[in-house]
C-alpha positions as MATLAB code, in Angstrom:
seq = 'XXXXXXXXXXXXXXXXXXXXXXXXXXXXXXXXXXXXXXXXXXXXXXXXXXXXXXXXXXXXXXXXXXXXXXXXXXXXXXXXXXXXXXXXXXXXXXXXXXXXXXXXXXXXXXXXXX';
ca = [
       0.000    0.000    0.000;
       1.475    3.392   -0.762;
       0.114    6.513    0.736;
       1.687   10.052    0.932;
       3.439   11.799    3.430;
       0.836   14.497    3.356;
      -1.933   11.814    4.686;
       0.271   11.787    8.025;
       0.689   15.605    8.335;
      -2.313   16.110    8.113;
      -4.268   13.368    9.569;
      -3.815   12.261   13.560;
      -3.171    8.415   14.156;
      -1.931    5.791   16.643;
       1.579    4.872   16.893;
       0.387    0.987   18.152;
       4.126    0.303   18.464;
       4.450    2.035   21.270;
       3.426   -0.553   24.279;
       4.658    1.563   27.098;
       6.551    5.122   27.796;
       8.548    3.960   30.116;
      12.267    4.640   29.297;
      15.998    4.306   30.056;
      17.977    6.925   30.513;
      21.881    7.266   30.679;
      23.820    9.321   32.529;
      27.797    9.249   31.400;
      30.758   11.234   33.854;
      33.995   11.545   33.294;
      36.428   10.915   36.190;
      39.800   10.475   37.258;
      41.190    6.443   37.759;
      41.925    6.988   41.392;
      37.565    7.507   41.730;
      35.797    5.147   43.988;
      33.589    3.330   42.055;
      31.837    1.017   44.419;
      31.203    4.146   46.549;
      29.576    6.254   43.505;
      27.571    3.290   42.534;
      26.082    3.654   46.144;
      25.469    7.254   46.126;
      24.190    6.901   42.273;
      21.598    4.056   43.722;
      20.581    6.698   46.660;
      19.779    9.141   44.630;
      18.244    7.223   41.915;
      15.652    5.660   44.203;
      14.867    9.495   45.559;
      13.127   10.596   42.469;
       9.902    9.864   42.588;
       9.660    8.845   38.296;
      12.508    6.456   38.617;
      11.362    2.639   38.376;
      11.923   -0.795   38.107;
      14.978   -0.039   41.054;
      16.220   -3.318   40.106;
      17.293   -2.209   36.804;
      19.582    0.563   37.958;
      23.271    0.017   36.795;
      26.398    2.113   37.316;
      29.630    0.857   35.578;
      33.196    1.871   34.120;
      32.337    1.690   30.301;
      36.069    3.201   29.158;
      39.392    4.250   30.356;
      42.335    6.176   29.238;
      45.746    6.605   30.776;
      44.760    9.112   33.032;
      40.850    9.372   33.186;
      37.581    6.647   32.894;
      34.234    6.860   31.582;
      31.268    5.907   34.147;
      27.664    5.357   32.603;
      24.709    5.028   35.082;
      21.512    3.785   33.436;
      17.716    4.119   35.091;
      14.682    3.696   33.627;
      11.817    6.137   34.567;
       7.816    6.272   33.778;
       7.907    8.246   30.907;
      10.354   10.571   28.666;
      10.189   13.981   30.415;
      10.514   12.665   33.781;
      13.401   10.508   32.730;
      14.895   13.995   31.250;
      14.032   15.887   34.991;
      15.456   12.519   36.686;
      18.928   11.844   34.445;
      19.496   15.818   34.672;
      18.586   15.673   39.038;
      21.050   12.202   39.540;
      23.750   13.977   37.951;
      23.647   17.103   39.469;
      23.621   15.479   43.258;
      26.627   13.168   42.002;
      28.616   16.469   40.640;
      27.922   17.664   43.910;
      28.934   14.774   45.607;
      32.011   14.597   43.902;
      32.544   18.402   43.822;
      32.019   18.658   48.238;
      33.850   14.978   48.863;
      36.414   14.054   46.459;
      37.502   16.760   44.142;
      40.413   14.402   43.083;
      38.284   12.601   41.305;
      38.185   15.080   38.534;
      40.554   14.087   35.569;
      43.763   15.648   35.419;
      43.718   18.634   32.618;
      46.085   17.754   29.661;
      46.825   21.622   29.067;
];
């Protein structure tokens, strides 16, 4: 069956595709090696399971996904209700982990290569 794009600008439908809004969300920081890991998975899980739109708690994950010689790569994955509160909740997490970092272990920030 063809049919042209102007039948879908102009006419609502039903994406019946989509069987649920809920959605994971990433969260990616940049640290130095000497960071704690087990200890910001912790405070990544506390703050994760403060939002009200995060779900599924069981499904949180916080993990090294890279390295270099002097820094790694942490990604931090939740999955929240639906897509704006997953924006409010990824964009809340990381702020209280920034802050974390920023009041408890400024060290952990990777060393500037300038």
């Amino acid at each position: 069956m063809i049919v042209p794009v102007t039948y879908f600008t102009s006419k609502p439908f039903d994406n019946l595709s989509v069987k649920s809004t809920k959605m994971y969300r990433s969260l990616t920081l940049t640290l130095h090696l000497s960071a704690d890991i087990g200890l910001l998975r912790d405070k990544f899980l506390e703050f994760a399971k403060e939002e009200d739109s995060v779900i599924e708690h069981h499904k949180l994950l916080c993990y090294v996904t890279a390295q270099t010689g002097t820094a790694q790569t942490v990604t931090c994955y939740l999955m929240t209700s639906d897509p704006l509160a997953g924006w409010t909740a990824e964009m809340n997490v990381r702020e209280k982990l920034l802050a974390f970092i920023r009041d408890n272990y400024p060290e952990w920030w990777p060393e500037k290569s300038w």
